[in-house]
Each structure stands twice: as structure tokens, then as C-alpha cells.
mmCIF file of C-alpha atoms in Angstrom:
data_model
loop_
_atom_site.group_PDB
_atom_site.id
_atom_site.type_symbol
_atom_site.label_atom_id
_atom_site.label_comp_id
_atom_site.label_asym_id
_atom_site.label_seq_id
_atom_site.Cartn_x
_atom_site.Cartn_y
_atom_site.Cartn_z
ATOM 1 C CA MET W 13 -14.602 260.778 101.649
ATOM 2 C CA SER W 14 -13.750 264.375 102.528
ATOM 3 C CA SER W 15 -13.399 265.470 106.116
ATOM 4 C CA THR W 16 -15.758 268.210 107.217
ATOM 5 C CA PRO W 17 -14.864 270.646 109.994
ATOM 6 C CA GLU W 18 -17.614 269.122 112.127
ATOM 7 C CA SER W 19 -16.184 265.617 111.841
ATOM 8 C CA SER W 20 -12.672 266.822 112.683
ATOM 9 C CA VAL W 21 -14.032 268.626 115.744
ATOM 10 C CA SER W 22 -15.820 265.493 116.900
ATOM 11 C CA THR W 23 -12.654 263.475 116.250
ATOM 12 C CA GLN W 24 -10.622 265.929 118.327
ATOM 13 C CA GLU W 25 -13.158 265.658 121.139
ATOM 14 C CA GLN W 26 -12.889 261.862 121.082
ATOM 15 C CA VAL W 27 -9.121 261.883 121.609
ATOM 16 C CA PRO W 28 -7.798 262.882 125.043
ATOM 17 C CA ALA W 29 -5.649 266.009 125.168
ATOM 18 C CA ASP W 30 -2.539 264.086 126.209
ATOM 19 C CA LEU W 31 -2.767 261.888 123.109
ATOM 20 C CA GLN W 32 -3.264 264.973 120.940
ATOM 21 C CA LYS W 33 -0.133 266.491 122.487
ATOM 22 C CA LEU W 34 1.772 263.253 121.914
ATOM 23 C CA ALA W 35 0.757 263.165 118.242
ATOM 24 C CA ALA W 36 1.734 266.827 117.828
ATOM 25 C CA ALA W 37 5.083 266.269 119.570
ATOM 26 C CA LEU W 38 5.728 263.256 117.359
ATOM 27 C CA GLN W 39 5.481 265.453 114.260
ATOM 28 C CA THR W 40 8.375 267.603 115.514
ATOM 29 C CA MET W 41 10.718 264.624 115.797
ATOM 30 C CA PRO W 42 13.131 263.430 113.093
ATOM 31 C CA ASP W 43 11.563 261.377 110.302
ATOM 32 C CA GLN W 44 13.148 258.088 111.401
ATOM 33 C CA TYR W 45 11.407 258.306 114.787
ATOM 34 C CA VAL W 46 8.153 259.440 113.243
ATOM 35 C CA ALA W 47 8.194 256.404 110.935
ATOM 36 C CA GLU W 48 8.700 254.099 113.919
ATOM 37 C CA LEU W 49 6.342 255.695 116.399
ATOM 38 C CA ALA W 50 3.511 257.043 114.233
ATOM 39 C CA PRO W 51 1.851 253.632 113.672
ATOM 40 C CA LEU W 52 1.952 252.939 117.402
ATOM 41 C CA VAL W 53 0.464 256.320 118.301
ATOM 42 C CA ASP W 54 -2.183 255.892 115.588
ATOM 43 C CA ALA W 55 -3.085 252.479 117.007
ATOM 44 C CA VAL W 56 -3.465 253.952 120.500
ATOM 45 C CA ILE W 57 -5.621 256.788 119.155
ATOM 46 C CA GLU W 58 -7.855 254.379 117.210
ATOM 47 C CA SER W 59 -8.149 252.138 120.259
ATOM 48 C CA THR W 60 -9.165 255.138 122.361
ATOM 49 C CA LYS W 61 -11.799 256.169 119.814
ATOM 50 C CA ARG W 62 -13.147 252.611 119.678
ATOM 51 C CA ARG W 63 -13.386 252.444 123.484
ATOM 52 C CA ARG W 64 -15.249 255.765 123.520
ATOM 53 C CA ARG W 65 -17.717 254.502 120.911
ATOM 54 C CA ILE W 66 -18.247 251.311 122.900
ATOM 55 C CA LEU W 67 -18.717 253.285 126.110
ATOM 56 C CA THR W 68 -21.298 255.506 124.404
ATOM 57 C CA LEU W 69 -23.154 252.447 123.108
ATOM 58 C CA VAL W 70 -23.153 250.859 126.560
ATOM 59 C CA GLN W 71 -24.392 254.084 128.165
ATOM 60 C CA ASP W 72 -27.185 254.348 125.587
ATOM 61 C CA ALA W 73 -28.138 250.710 126.144
ATOM 62 C CA LEU W 74 -28.228 251.230 129.917
ATOM 63 C CA GLY W 75 -30.420 254.297 129.482
ATOM 64 C CA GLN W 76 -32.826 252.299 127.321
ATOM 65 C CA LEU W 77 -32.784 249.444 129.837
ATOM 66 C CA ARG W 78 -33.650 251.847 132.664
ATOM 67 C CA LEU W 79 -36.550 253.236 130.642
ATOM 68 C CA ASP W 80 -37.764 249.732 129.792
ATOM 69 C CA MET W 81 -37.595 248.792 133.476
ATOM 70 C CA LYS W 82 -39.727 251.814 134.401
ATOM 71 C CA TYR W 83 -42.347 250.784 131.848
ATOM 72 C CA LEU W 84 -42.264 247.195 133.093
ATOM 73 C CA MET W 85 -42.658 248.284 136.717
ATOM 74 C CA PHE W 86 -45.597 250.501 135.766
ATOM 75 C CA ASP W 87 -47.191 247.622 133.855
ATOM 76 C CA LEU W 88 -46.604 245.226 136.752
ATOM 77 C CA GLU W 89 -48.220 247.616 139.233
ATOM 78 C CA ALA W 90 -51.212 248.113 136.923
ATOM 79 C CA THR W 91 -51.563 244.347 136.492
ATOM 80 C CA ARG W 92 -51.458 243.818 140.254
ATOM 81 C CA ARG W 93 -54.122 246.496 140.787
ATOM 82 C CA GLU W 94 -56.334 244.855 138.170
ATOM 83 C CA ARG W 95 -55.798 241.443 139.762
ATOM 84 C CA ASP W 96 -56.737 242.785 143.185
ATOM 85 C CA GLU W 97 -59.860 244.461 141.782
ATOM 86 C CA TYR W 98 -60.969 241.252 140.062
ATOM 87 C CA ARG W 99 -60.234 239.270 143.205
ATOM 88 C CA LEU W 100 -62.449 241.637 145.248
ATOM 89 C CA LYS W 101 -65.238 241.400 142.671
ATOM 90 C CA LEU W 102 -64.983 237.614 142.695
ATOM 91 C CA GLU W 103 -65.123 237.496 146.500
ATOM 92 C CA GLU W 104 -68.138 239.841 146.522
ATOM 93 C CA HIS W 105 -69.859 237.726 143.890
ATOM 94 C CA GLU W 106 -69.214 234.482 145.796
ATOM 95 C CA SER W 107 -70.511 235.802 149.104
#
């Protein structure tokens, strides 16, 4: 799969600037240190991306939950109004 400029931009936005600086600084080090530290830095970067994705999913789910709650509250209020109207009609009919 080839990387498009758009996907690399979104990847850069997902990684905090300090981690980007760390990865860039790592590339200037001698190869023996790069070999040792690169997997660790990559793991931290992947973990950060995963946390961001999870956070986005949770935020989306909360937004949907809020919207669902608004619809439910509207429906509950409408049901209560209908109940009260029917109750009044029943009382008028009985008296």
C-alpha cells in the first residue's frame, strides 16, 4: 500500500511534536543506538496513535449518546403530554 501525502499529514498530526522531534533526533544518532532505540520509539508512537484513535471513537460515541438522549427526552415529554391529554379526556368522559 503506497502512502499518500494526505495520509502522511494525518499521521504527522496524530503524533505529538515531542515524539516527532525524538524520532528525528534518533535518526542523527549512531547506528548502534538507532537499532536499540528505534523499536521502542516506534512502539511509543504506535501506542500514541492507538490512544488517539480510541479517544476519537469514545468522543464520537459520547456525541451519539448525547443526541440519542435528546431524542429520548423529547419522546418522553411527548408521551407524557399525550398521557395527560388522554387522562383529561377520560376524566371529562367519566364526569
